[in-house]
Amino acid sequence: MADMEDIYCFAGNTLDRVSERRDDREWIATLLDDPGTRMLPLRDLKPLVRGTVTPALDWQPVAPWRGQIEAGAMLVFLGIGDGRARFAIDASGAPAAPDIDTELIDVRALAPTIPTGEAAMLAEARSLIDWHARHRFCAQCGSPTQVASAGWVRRCPDCRASHFPRTDPVVIMLAVRGDHALLGRNRRRPGARFSCLAGFVEPGETLEEAVRREVREESGIRCGRVRYLASQPWPFPSSLMVGFLAEAVTEEITVDPEELAEARWFPRDDIREMVTRAAAGPDDPTRVSLPPPLAIAHQICRRWSHGFDSV
Ligand SMILES: [Zn+2]
């Protein structure tokens, strides 16, 4: 549909999450008894995958995992798609993979090679399973919490608090001034990789305010108008990248040395050329470069450098 937003890696989840029925234990049990139901096992947050030339997520029937489920393995209901219920299970404790062809591949490496909708289900599964692993105790009273709502809530039996999976918004933006855009080089990343500036949204600020604050803190540049472009789930562990163009109203750069090694204004033609090179695969690490298409920063640079400049 031409009027819908661009879909980047980890977006475009086609599952119906059926959130209104997650509390219905009988219904969830019926789904688990259905031979058509499929489970995605993750071990150490990596999915089981079949095939190395064209890797695919190894969706498995429930039966081989019944023992793990009964032993209390973390199980989350992802939703229903193509008439099948889909779950993810934390197989970190499983003694061996049930299928000899199965292997584990890191999500970042795998995601660009599988269909968009599958990568989105993987993002949902990875973020949820990781959240459970890190939130076993009540943030309010410290008691161990219990899983509820088919993996979408943890409840505290002592103080009755409910805890929900987190999504942490991160603003990521290209500050532009005429035919130039501002890119930064991270202190912690070796080589000559430049990218959009980015940062977590803080309590008590809007997305637009976070964009202006981050650009000013990291580069000294002040921005005026801010325009939303697109968002992307980023399951490492639970971010939502929210992409913007920001209209810079100053030019003089003063980098925050805690955050950036360098920030520069790049002409549009240079960014377009960097987009093309980054899309073609790994490059000479000493050349100025952009992140791969997996990253929303790449997509923001691509859209702006190809003429999407009406901030
Ligand atoms: Zn509690």
PDB file of C-alpha atoms and ligand atoms in Angstrom:
ATOM      1  CA  MET A   1       0.000   0.000   0.000  1.00  0.00           C
ATOM      2  CA  ALA A   2       1.656   3.170  -1.212  1.00  0.00           C
ATOM      3  CA  ASP A   3       0.238   5.386   1.515  1.00  0.00           C
ATOM      4  CA  MET A   4       1.682   3.313   4.328  1.00  0.00           C
ATOM      5  CA  GLU A   5       5.009   3.953   6.016  1.00  0.00           C
ATOM      6  CA  ASP A   6       8.331   2.443   5.001  1.00  0.00           C
ATOM      7  CA  ILE A   7       9.041  -0.913   6.657  1.00  0.00           C
ATOM      8  CA  TYR A   8      12.591  -1.552   7.848  1.00  0.00           C
ATOM      9  CA  CYS A   9      14.181  -4.651   9.389  1.00  0.00           C
ATOM     10  CA  PHE A  10      12.372  -5.799  12.594  1.00  0.00           C
ATOM     11  CA  ALA A  11       9.208  -3.905  11.555  1.00  0.00           C
ATOM     12  CA  GLY A  12       6.242  -5.327   9.617  1.00  0.00           C
ATOM     13  CA  ASN A  13       5.089  -7.969  12.112  1.00  0.00           C
ATOM     14  CA  THR A  14       2.120  -9.716  10.492  1.00  0.00           C
ATOM     15  CA  LEU A  15       0.955 -11.614  13.589  1.00  0.00           C
ATOM     16  CA  ASP A  16      -2.372 -10.853  15.229  1.00  0.00           C
ATOM     17  CA  ARG A  17      -1.243 -10.577  18.861  1.00  0.00           C
ATOM     18  CA  VAL A  18      -4.794 -11.246  20.133  1.00  0.00           C
ATOM     19  CA  SER A  19      -3.877  -9.304  23.263  1.00  0.00           C
ATOM     20  CA  GLU A  20      -7.453  -9.414  24.589  1.00  0.00           C
ATOM     21  CA  ARG A  21      -7.209 -13.199  25.030  1.00  0.00           C
ATOM     22  CA  ARG A  22      -3.756 -13.543  26.606  1.00  0.00           C
ATOM     23  CA  ASP A  23      -5.337 -13.884  30.070  1.00  0.00           C
ATOM     24  CA  ASP A  24      -7.512 -16.783  28.918  1.00  0.00           C
ATOM     25  CA  ARG A  25      -5.449 -19.742  30.190  1.00  0.00           C
ATOM     26  CA  GLU A  26      -7.788 -22.327  28.722  1.00  0.00           C
ATOM     27  CA  TRP A  27      -7.535 -20.793  25.289  1.00  0.00           C
ATOM     28  CA  ILE A  28      -3.722 -20.640  25.512  1.00  0.00           C
ATOM     29  CA  ALA A  29      -3.696 -24.322  26.607  1.00  0.00           C
ATOM     30  CA  THR A  30      -5.901 -25.196  23.614  1.00  0.00           C
ATOM     31  CA  LEU A  31      -3.442 -23.451  21.311  1.00  0.00           C
ATOM     32  CA  LEU A  32      -0.548 -25.421  22.818  1.00  0.00           C
ATOM     33  CA  ASP A  33      -2.446 -28.678  22.186  1.00  0.00           C
ATOM     34  CA  ASP A  34      -3.066 -27.787  18.543  1.00  0.00           C
ATOM     35  CA  PRO A  35      -0.677 -29.765  16.277  1.00  0.00           C
ATOM     36  CA  GLY A  36      -0.538 -26.763  13.929  1.00  0.00           C
ATOM     37  CA  THR A  37       0.943 -24.489  16.591  1.00  0.00           C
ATOM     38  CA  ARG A  38       4.591 -23.537  16.145  1.00  0.00           C
ATOM     39  CA  MET A  39       7.284 -22.547  18.613  1.00  0.00           C
ATOM     40  CA  LEU A  40      10.458 -20.597  18.056  1.00  0.00           C
ATOM     41  CA  PRO A  41      13.187 -21.777  20.448  1.00  0.00           C
ATOM     42  CA  LEU A  42      15.847 -19.249  21.447  1.00  0.00           C
ATOM     43  CA  ARG A  43      18.976 -20.250  23.268  1.00  0.00           C
ATOM     44  CA  ASP A  44      21.012 -17.442  24.859  1.00  0.00           C
ATOM     45  CA  LEU A  45      18.749 -15.087  22.848  1.00  0.00           C
ATOM     46  CA  LYS A  46      19.767 -16.672  19.550  1.00  0.00           C
ATOM     47  CA  PRO A  47      17.083 -18.428  17.504  1.00  0.00           C
ATOM     48  CA  LEU A  48      17.323 -21.979  16.266  1.00  0.00           C
ATOM     49  CA  VAL A  49      17.782 -21.789  12.520  1.00  0.00           C
ATOM     50  CA  ARG A  50      17.645 -24.281   9.648  1.00  0.00           C
ATOM     51  CA  GLY A  51      19.752 -24.101   6.521  1.00  0.00           C
ATOM     52  CA  THR A  52      22.960 -22.151   6.086  1.00  0.00           C
ATOM     53  CA  VAL A  53      22.666 -21.020   2.444  1.00  0.00           C
ATOM     54  CA  THR A  54      19.183 -19.606   2.913  1.00  0.00           C
ATOM     55  CA  PRO A  55      18.679 -19.611   6.690  1.00  0.00           C
ATOM     56  CA  ALA A  56      15.139 -19.807   8.052  1.00  0.00           C
ATOM     57  CA  LEU A  57      13.802 -19.637  11.591  1.00  0.00           C
ATOM     58  CA  ASP A  58      13.311 -23.172  12.907  1.00  0.00           C
ATOM     59  CA  TRP A  59       9.629 -23.049  13.910  1.00  0.00           C
ATOM     60  CA  GLN A  60       8.910 -26.340  15.657  1.00  0.00           C
ATOM     61  CA  PRO A  61       5.785 -28.183  16.787  1.00  0.00           C
ATOM     62  CA  VAL A  62       4.998 -28.041  20.506  1.00  0.00           C
ATOM     63  CA  ALA A  63       5.312 -31.791  21.215  1.00  0.00           C
ATOM     64  CA  PRO A  64       9.136 -32.049  21.468  1.00  0.00           C
ATOM     65  CA  TRP A  65       9.122 -29.110  23.871  1.00  0.00           C
ATOM     66  CA  ARG A  66       6.334 -30.325  26.160  1.00  0.00           C
ATOM     67  CA  GLY A  67       8.787 -31.478  28.825  1.00  0.00           C
ATOM     68  CA  GLN A  68      10.580 -28.121  28.822  1.00  0.00           C
ATOM     69  CA  ILE A  69       7.271 -26.261  29.128  1.00  0.00           C
ATOM     70  CA  GLU A  70       6.158 -28.430  32.031  1.00  0.00           C
ATOM     71  CA  ALA A  71       9.547 -27.915  33.687  1.00  0.00           C
ATOM     72  CA  GLY A  72       8.857 -24.174  33.608  1.00  0.00           C
ATOM     73  CA  ALA A  73      10.800 -22.954  30.552  1.00  0.00           C
ATOM     74  CA  MET A  74       9.891 -19.371  29.730  1.00  0.00           C
ATOM     75  CA  LEU A  75       7.127 -19.442  27.131  1.00  0.00           C
ATOM     76  CA  VAL A  76       5.618 -16.375  25.458  1.00  0.00           C
ATOM     77  CA  PHE A  77       2.658 -16.163  23.101  1.00  0.00           C
ATOM     78  CA  LEU A  78       3.638 -14.143  20.031  1.00  0.00           C
ATOM     79  CA  GLY A  79       0.314 -14.189  18.178  1.00  0.00           C
ATOM     80  CA  ILE A  80      -1.543 -15.894  15.351  1.00  0.00           C
ATOM     81  CA  GLY A  81      -0.542 -15.797  11.702  1.00  0.00           C
ATOM     82  CA  ASP A  82      -1.590 -17.857   8.690  1.00  0.00           C
ATOM     83  CA  GLY A  83      -3.996 -19.755  10.937  1.00  0.00           C
ATOM     84  CA  ARG A  84      -1.244 -20.944  13.288  1.00  0.00           C
ATOM     85  CA  ALA A  85      -0.550 -19.845  16.841  1.00  0.00           C
ATOM     86  CA  ARG A  86       3.081 -18.889  17.388  1.00  0.00           C
ATOM     87  CA  PHE A  87       5.026 -19.029  20.632  1.00  0.00           C
ATOM     88  CA  ALA A  88       8.637 -18.474  21.579  1.00  0.00           C
ATOM     89  CA  ILE A  89      10.402 -20.545  24.221  1.00  0.00           C
ATOM     90  CA  ASP A  90      13.622 -19.899  26.081  1.00  0.00           C
ATOM     91  CA  ALA A  91      15.598 -23.056  25.313  1.00  0.00           C
ATOM     92  CA  SER A  92      18.725 -21.890  27.126  1.00  0.00           C
ATOM     93  CA  GLY A  93      18.482 -24.787  29.557  1.00  0.00           C
ATOM     94  CA  ALA A  94      17.620 -27.435  26.959  1.00  0.00           C
ATOM     95  CA  PRO A  95      20.229 -30.220  26.933  1.00  0.00           C
ATOM     96  CA  ALA A  96      20.540 -30.462  23.134  1.00  0.00           C
ATOM     97  CA  ALA A  97      18.889 -29.156  20.014  1.00  0.00           C
ATOM     98  CA  PRO A  98      16.111 -31.563  18.991  1.00  0.00           C
ATOM     99  CA  ASP A  99      17.241 -31.461  15.378  1.00  0.00           C
ATOM    100  CA  ILE A 100      20.808 -32.099  14.304  1.00  0.00           C
ATOM    101  CA  ASP A 101      20.557 -29.583  11.429  1.00  0.00           C
ATOM    102  CA  THR A 102      19.618 -26.824  13.789  1.00  0.00           C
ATOM    103  CA  GLU A 103      22.111 -24.149  14.626  1.00  0.00           C
ATOM    104  CA  LEU A 104      22.184 -20.874  16.457  1.00  0.00           C
ATOM    105  CA  ILE A 105      22.781 -17.598  14.644  1.00  0.00           C
ATOM    106  CA  ASP A 106      23.071 -14.176  16.192  1.00  0.00           C
ATOM    107  CA  VAL A 107      19.968 -12.059  15.592  1.00  0.00           C
ATOM    108  CA  ARG A 108      21.871  -9.115  14.081  1.00  0.00           C
ATOM    109  CA  ALA A 109      23.549 -11.353  11.511  1.00  0.00           C
ATOM    110  CA  LEU A 110      20.419 -13.351  10.734  1.00  0.00           C
ATOM    111  CA  ALA A 111      17.752 -10.644  10.562  1.00  0.00           C
ATOM    112  CA  PRO A 112      18.750  -9.080   7.197  1.00  0.00           C
ATOM    113  CA  THR A 113      18.719 -12.527   5.537  1.00  0.00           C
ATOM    114  CA  ILE A 114      15.188 -13.636   6.472  1.00  0.00           C
ATOM    115  CA  PRO A 115      11.789 -12.242   5.371  1.00  0.00           C
ATOM    116  CA  THR A 116      10.777  -8.951   7.028  1.00  0.00           C
ATOM    117  CA  GLY A 117       7.806 -10.403   8.909  1.00  0.00           C
ATOM    118  CA  GLU A 118       9.921 -13.222  10.331  1.00  0.00           C
ATOM    119  CA  ALA A 119      12.572 -10.770  11.552  1.00  0.00           C
ATOM    120  CA  ALA A 120       9.788  -8.815  13.286  1.00  0.00           C
ATOM    121  CA  MET A 121       8.541 -11.951  15.082  1.00  0.00           C
ATOM    122  CA  LEU A 122      12.132 -12.646  16.081  1.00  0.00           C
ATOM    123  CA  ALA A 123      12.422  -9.118  17.499  1.00  0.00           C
ATOM    124  CA  GLU A 124       9.223  -9.646  19.499  1.00  0.00           C
ATOM    125  CA  ALA A 125      10.492 -13.001  20.814  1.00  0.00           C
ATOM    126  CA  ARG A 126      14.000 -11.787  21.647  1.00  0.00           C
ATOM    127  CA  SER A 127      12.861  -8.656  23.495  1.00  0.00           C
ATOM    128  CA  LEU A 128      10.262 -10.559  25.533  1.00  0.00           C
ATOM    129  CA  ILE A 129      12.484 -13.472  26.522  1.00  0.00           C
ATOM    130  CA  ASP A 130      15.301 -11.110  27.458  1.00  0.00           C
ATOM    131  CA  TRP A 131      12.902  -8.980  29.518  1.00  0.00           C
ATOM    132  CA  HIS A 132      11.769 -12.021  31.518  1.00  0.00           C
ATOM    133  CA  ALA A 133      15.371 -13.068  32.167  1.00  0.00           C
ATOM    134  CA  ARG A 134      16.189  -9.626  33.577  1.00  0.00           C
ATOM    135  CA  HIS A 135      12.973  -8.963  35.547  1.00  0.00           C
ATOM    136  CA  ARG A 136      12.508 -11.966  37.793  1.00  0.00           C
ATOM    137  CA  PHE A 137      12.115  -9.858  40.928  1.00  0.00           C
ATOM    138  CA  CYS A 138       9.559  -7.204  41.813  1.00  0.00           C
ATOM    139  CA  ALA A 139      10.937  -3.683  41.300  1.00  0.00           C
ATOM    140  CA  GLN A 140       8.689  -2.486  44.129  1.00  0.00           C
ATOM    141  CA  CYS A 141       9.305  -5.010  46.942  1.00  0.00           C
ATOM    142  CA  GLY A 142      12.021  -7.381  45.718  1.00  0.00           C
ATOM    143  CA  SER A 143       9.947 -10.600  45.836  1.00  0.00           C
ATOM    144  CA  PRO A 144      10.185 -13.153  43.018  1.00  0.00           C
ATOM    145  CA  THR A 145       7.478 -12.433  40.422  1.00  0.00           C
ATOM    146  CA  GLN A 146       5.292 -14.848  38.469  1.00  0.00           C
ATOM    147  CA  VAL A 147       4.590 -14.926  34.740  1.00  0.00           C
ATOM    148  CA  ALA A 148       1.022 -14.124  33.667  1.00  0.00           C
ATOM    149  CA  SER A 149      -0.907 -13.242  30.493  1.00  0.00           C
ATOM    150  CA  ALA A 150       0.919 -15.804  28.340  1.00  0.00           C
ATOM    151  CA  GLY A 151       4.225 -14.056  28.952  1.00  0.00           C
ATOM    152  CA  TRP A 152       3.103 -10.419  28.696  1.00  0.00           C
ATOM    153  CA  VAL A 153       2.981  -9.568  32.419  1.00  0.00           C
ATOM    154  CA  ARG A 154       4.921 -10.460  35.565  1.00  0.00           C
ATOM    155  CA  ARG A 155       2.911 -10.241  38.773  1.00  0.00           C
ATOM    156  CA  CYS A 156       4.182  -9.918  42.317  1.00  0.00           C
ATOM    157  CA  PRO A 157       2.412 -12.311  44.726  1.00  0.00           C
ATOM    158  CA  ASP A 158       3.439 -10.204  47.735  1.00  0.00           C
ATOM    159  CA  CYS A 159       2.620  -6.575  46.871  1.00  0.00           C
ATOM    160  CA  ARG A 160       0.333  -7.374  43.893  1.00  0.00           C
ATOM    161  CA  ALA A 161       2.215  -5.069  41.516  1.00  0.00           C
ATOM    162  CA  SER A 162       2.028  -5.889  37.804  1.00  0.00           C
ATOM    163  CA  HIS A 163       5.121  -5.370  35.674  1.00  0.00           C
ATOM    164  CA  PHE A 164       4.939  -5.024  31.895  1.00  0.00           C
ATOM    165  CA  PRO A 165       7.580  -5.542  29.178  1.00  0.00           C
ATOM    166  CA  ARG A 166       9.549  -2.375  28.522  1.00  0.00           C
ATOM    167  CA  THR A 167      10.029  -0.506  25.273  1.00  0.00           C
ATOM    168  CA  ASP A 168      12.659   2.228  25.485  1.00  0.00           C
ATOM    169  CA  PRO A 169      12.317   5.019  22.912  1.00  0.00           C
ATOM    170  CA  VAL A 170      15.528   6.229  21.273  1.00  0.00           C
ATOM    171  CA  VAL A 171      15.487   9.263  18.998  1.00  0.00           C
ATOM    172  CA  ILE A 172      17.780   9.015  15.976  1.00  0.00           C
ATOM    173  CA  MET A 173      18.079  11.988  13.695  1.00  0.00           C
ATOM    174  CA  LEU A 174      19.755  13.555  10.730  1.00  0.00           C
ATOM    175  CA  ALA A 175      20.296  17.256  11.346  1.00  0.00           C
ATOM    176  CA  VAL A 176      20.281  18.984   7.970  1.00  0.00           C
ATOM    177  CA  ARG A 177      21.187  22.479   6.816  1.00  0.00           C
ATOM    178  CA  GLY A 178      20.544  23.158   3.153  1.00  0.00           C
ATOM    179  CA  ASP A 179      22.468  20.600   1.160  1.00  0.00           C
ATOM    180  CA  HIS A 180      24.517  19.307   4.095  1.00  0.00           C
ATOM    181  CA  ALA A 181      23.768  16.869   6.898  1.00  0.00           C
ATOM    182  CA  LEU A 182      25.456  16.231  10.220  1.00  0.00           C
ATOM    183  CA  LEU A 183      26.961  12.828  10.964  1.00  0.00           C
ATOM    184  CA  GLY A 184      28.955  11.744  13.988  1.00  0.00           C
ATOM    185  CA  ARG A 185      31.617   9.152  14.604  1.00  0.00           C
ATOM    186  CA  ASN A 186      31.192   7.264  17.857  1.00  0.00           C
ATOM    187  CA  ARG A 187      34.091   7.151  20.304  1.00  0.00           C
ATOM    188  CA  ARG A 188      33.486   3.500  21.079  1.00  0.00           C
ATOM    189  CA  ARG A 189      33.473   2.308  17.466  1.00  0.00           C
ATOM    190  CA  PRO A 190      36.798   1.815  15.677  1.00  0.00           C
ATOM    191  CA  GLY A 191      37.363   2.774  12.030  1.00  0.00           C
ATOM    192  CA  ALA A 192      35.695   5.559  10.081  1.00  0.00           C
ATOM    193  CA  ARG A 193      32.014   4.659  10.512  1.00  0.00           C
ATOM    194  CA  PHE A 194      29.783   7.737  10.676  1.00  0.00           C
ATOM    195  CA  SER A 195      26.109   7.678  11.589  1.00  0.00           C
ATOM    196  CA  CYS A 196      23.125   9.739  12.638  1.00  0.00           C
ATOM    197  CA  LEU A 197      23.204  11.124  16.173  1.00  0.00           C
ATOM    198  CA  ALA A 198      20.949   9.284  18.615  1.00  0.00           C
ATOM    199  CA  GLY A 199      20.012   9.032  22.263  1.00  0.00           C
ATOM    200  CA  PHE A 200      17.440   7.780  24.746  1.00  0.00           C
ATOM    201  CA  VAL A 201      14.370   9.884  25.411  1.00  0.00           C
ATOM    202  CA  GLU A 202      14.419  11.120  29.004  1.00  0.00           C
ATOM    203  CA  PRO A 203      11.483  11.353  31.418  1.00  0.00           C
ATOM    204  CA  GLY A 204       9.501  14.549  30.958  1.00  0.00           C
ATOM    205  CA  GLU A 205      10.416  15.434  27.392  1.00  0.00           C
ATOM    206  CA  THR A 206       8.755  15.024  24.011  1.00  0.00           C
ATOM    207  CA  LEU A 207      10.390  13.197  21.131  1.00  0.00           C
ATOM    208  CA  GLU A 208      11.055  16.534  19.407  1.00  0.00           C
ATOM    209  CA  GLU A 209      12.641  17.962  22.549  1.00  0.00           C
ATOM    210  CA  ALA A 210      14.825  14.863  22.862  1.00  0.00           C
ATOM    211  CA  VAL A 211      15.985  15.334  19.236  1.00  0.00           C
ATOM    212  CA  ARG A 212      16.989  18.959  19.873  1.00  0.00           C
ATOM    213  CA  ARG A 213      18.667  18.142  23.201  1.00  0.00           C
ATOM    214  CA  GLU A 214      20.697  15.214  21.858  1.00  0.00           C
ATOM    215  CA  VAL A 215      21.940  17.119  18.799  1.00  0.00           C
ATOM    216  CA  ARG A 216      22.918  20.105  20.929  1.00  0.00           C
ATOM    217  CA  GLU A 217      24.624  17.981  23.628  1.00  0.00           C
ATOM    218  CA  GLU A 218      26.592  15.844  21.196  1.00  0.00           C
ATOM    219  CA  SER A 219      27.510  18.390  18.519  1.00  0.00           C
ATOM    220  CA  GLY A 220      26.691  21.886  19.798  1.00  0.00           C
ATOM    221  CA  ILE A 221      24.292  22.371  16.867  1.00  0.00           C
ATOM    222  CA  ARG A 222      20.887  23.914  17.583  1.00  0.00           C
ATOM    223  CA  CYS A 223      17.846  22.606  15.728  1.00  0.00           C
ATOM    224  CA  GLY A 224      14.478  24.148  14.974  1.00  0.00           C
ATOM    225  CA  ARG A 225      11.799  22.207  13.182  1.00  0.00           C
ATOM    226  CA  VAL A 226      11.778  18.433  13.683  1.00  0.00           C
ATOM    227  CA  ARG A 227       9.966  16.029  11.389  1.00  0.00           C
ATOM    228  CA  TYR A 228       9.155  12.367  12.103  1.00  0.00           C
ATOM    229  CA  LEU A 229      10.219   9.890   9.424  1.00  0.00           C
ATOM    230  CA  ALA A 230       9.846   6.286  10.600  1.00  0.00           C
ATOM    231  CA  SER A 231      10.412   3.940  13.524  1.00  0.00           C
ATOM    232  CA  GLN A 232      12.027   0.555  13.980  1.00  0.00           C
ATOM    233  CA  PRO A 233      11.920  -2.011  16.793  1.00  0.00           C
ATOM    234  CA  TRP A 234      15.511  -2.672  17.890  1.00  0.00           C
ATOM    235  CA  PRO A 235      15.538  -5.747  20.135  1.00  0.00           C
ATOM    236  CA  PHE A 236      18.974  -5.200  21.764  1.00  0.00           C
ATOM    237  CA  PRO A 237      17.411  -5.480  24.222  1.00  0.00           C
ATOM    238  CA  SER A 238      14.200  -3.457  23.935  1.00  0.00           C
ATOM    239  CA  SER A 239      14.571  -0.161  22.093  1.00  0.00           C
ATOM    240  CA  LEU A 240      12.245   1.526  19.668  1.00  0.00           C
ATOM    241  CA  MET A 241      14.304   3.644  17.278  1.00  0.00           C
ATOM    242  CA  VAL A 242      12.302   6.736  16.287  1.00  0.00           C
ATOM    243  CA  GLY A 243      13.785   8.446  13.232  1.00  0.00           C
ATOM    244  CA  PHE A 244      13.648  12.187  12.456  1.00  0.00           C
ATOM    245  CA  LEU A 245      14.967  14.911  10.216  1.00  0.00           C
ATOM    246  CA  ALA A 246      15.904  18.043  12.172  1.00  0.00           C
ATOM    247  CA  GLU A 247      16.406  21.489  10.677  1.00  0.00           C
ATOM    248  CA  ALA A 248      19.725  22.818  11.997  1.00  0.00           C
ATOM    249  CA  VAL A 249      19.765  26.550  12.673  1.00  0.00           C
ATOM    250  CA  THR A 250      23.485  26.824  13.549  1.00  0.00           C
ATOM    251  CA  GLU A 251      26.626  25.463  11.861  1.00  0.00           C
ATOM    252  CA  GLU A 252      29.518  25.530  14.284  1.00  0.00           C
ATOM    253  CA  ILE A 253      30.271  22.082  15.684  1.00  0.00           C
ATOM    254  CA  THR A 254      31.463  21.501  19.253  1.00  0.00           C
ATOM    255  CA  VAL A 255      31.543  17.761  19.954  1.00  0.00           C
ATOM    256  CA  ASP A 256      30.964  16.213  23.338  1.00  0.00           C
ATOM    257  CA  PRO A 257      34.152  14.138  23.666  1.00  0.00           C
ATOM    258  CA  GLU A 258      32.379  11.709  25.987  1.00  0.00           C
ATOM    259  CA  GLU A 259      30.033  10.735  23.157  1.00  0.00           C
ATOM    260  CA  LEU A 260      31.668  11.442  19.827  1.00  0.00           C
ATOM    261  CA  ALA A 261      35.169  11.285  18.424  1.00  0.00           C
ATOM    262  CA  GLU A 262      34.123  13.622  15.633  1.00  0.00           C
ATOM    263  CA  ALA A 263      31.122  15.234  13.917  1.00  0.00           C
ATOM    264  CA  ARG A 264      31.107  16.659  10.407  1.00  0.00           C
ATOM    265  CA  TRP A 265      28.811  18.280   7.874  1.00  0.00           C
ATOM    266  CA  PHE A 266      28.634  16.043   4.784  1.00  0.00           C
ATOM    267  CA  PRO A 267      27.393  17.218   1.377  1.00  0.00           C
ATOM    268  CA  ARG A 268      24.311  15.376   0.123  1.00  0.00           C
ATOM    269  CA  ASP A 269      26.197  13.816  -2.800  1.00  0.00           C
ATOM    270  CA  ASP A 270      28.775  12.323  -0.427  1.00  0.00           C
ATOM    271  CA  ILE A 271      26.065  10.810   1.750  1.00  0.00           C
ATOM    272  CA  ARG A 272      24.322   9.346  -1.301  1.00  0.00           C
ATOM    273  CA  GLU A 273      27.584   7.714  -2.334  1.00  0.00           C
ATOM    274  CA  MET A 274      28.157   6.388   1.218  1.00  0.00           C
ATOM    275  CA  VAL A 275      24.621   4.931   1.217  1.00  0.00           C
ATOM    276  CA  THR A 276      25.363   3.080  -2.025  1.00  0.00           C
ATOM    277  CA  ARG A 277      28.631   1.684  -0.684  1.00  0.00           C
ATOM    278  CA  ALA A 278      27.087   0.635   2.657  1.00  0.00           C
ATOM    279  CA  ALA A 279      24.280  -1.189   0.817  1.00  0.00           C
ATOM    280  CA  ALA A 280      26.849  -3.102  -1.262  1.00  0.00           C
ATOM    281  CA  GLY A 281      28.395  -4.797   1.775  1.00  0.00           C
ATOM    282  CA  PRO A 282      31.488  -4.550   3.956  1.00  0.00           C
ATOM    283  CA  ASP A 283      33.900  -1.826   2.938  1.00  0.00           C
ATOM    284  CA  ASP A 284      37.466  -0.715   3.584  1.00  0.00           C
ATOM    285  CA  PRO A 285      37.238   0.202   7.318  1.00  0.00           C
ATOM    286  CA  THR A 286      39.514   3.226   6.867  1.00  0.00           C
ATOM    287  CA  ARG A 287      37.090   4.933   4.436  1.00  0.00           C
ATOM    288  CA  VAL A 288      34.284   7.087   5.789  1.00  0.00           C
ATOM    289  CA  SER A 289      31.213   4.866   5.766  1.00  0.00           C
ATOM    290  CA  LEU A 290      27.619   4.498   6.951  1.00  0.00           C
ATOM    291  CA  PRO A 291      25.889   1.636   8.811  1.00  0.00           C
ATOM    292  CA  PRO A 292      24.355  -1.205   6.743  1.00  0.00           C
ATOM    293  CA  PRO A 293      20.699  -1.177   5.587  1.00  0.00           C
ATOM    294  CA  LEU A 294      19.685  -3.088   8.740  1.00  0.00           C
ATOM    295  CA  ALA A 295      20.083   0.181  10.663  1.00  0.00           C
ATOM    296  CA  ILE A 296      17.453   2.906  10.482  1.00  0.00           C
ATOM    297  CA  ALA A 297      20.340   5.423  10.321  1.00  0.00           C
ATOM    298  CA  HIS A 298      21.156   4.025   6.888  1.00  0.00           C
ATOM    299  CA  GLN A 299      17.532   4.392   5.789  1.00  0.00           C
ATOM    300  CA  ILE A 300      17.276   7.978   7.046  1.00  0.00           C
ATOM    301  CA  CYS A 301      20.451   8.894   5.148  1.00  0.00           C
ATOM    302  CA  ARG A 302      19.170   7.080   2.056  1.00  0.00           C
ATOM    303  CA  ARG A 303      15.835   8.895   2.067  1.00  0.00           C
ATOM    304  CA  TRP A 304      17.312  12.341   2.665  1.00  0.00           C
ATOM    305  CA  SER A 305      20.173  11.941   0.173  1.00  0.00           C
ATOM    306  CA  HIS A 306      17.709  10.839  -2.511  1.00  0.00           C
ATOM    307  CA  GLY A 307      15.727  14.041  -2.227  1.00  0.00           C
ATOM    308  CA  PHE A 308      13.409  13.559   0.717  1.00  0.00           C
ATOM    309  CA  ASP A 309      14.352  16.913   2.190  1.00  0.00           C
ATOM    310  CA  SER A 310      11.097  18.703   3.037  1.00  0.00           C
ATOM    311  CA  VAL A 311      11.878  19.056   6.734  1.00  0.00           C
TER     312      VAL A 311
HETATM  313 ZN    ZN B   1       6.177  -6.771  44.898  1.00  0.00          ZN
END
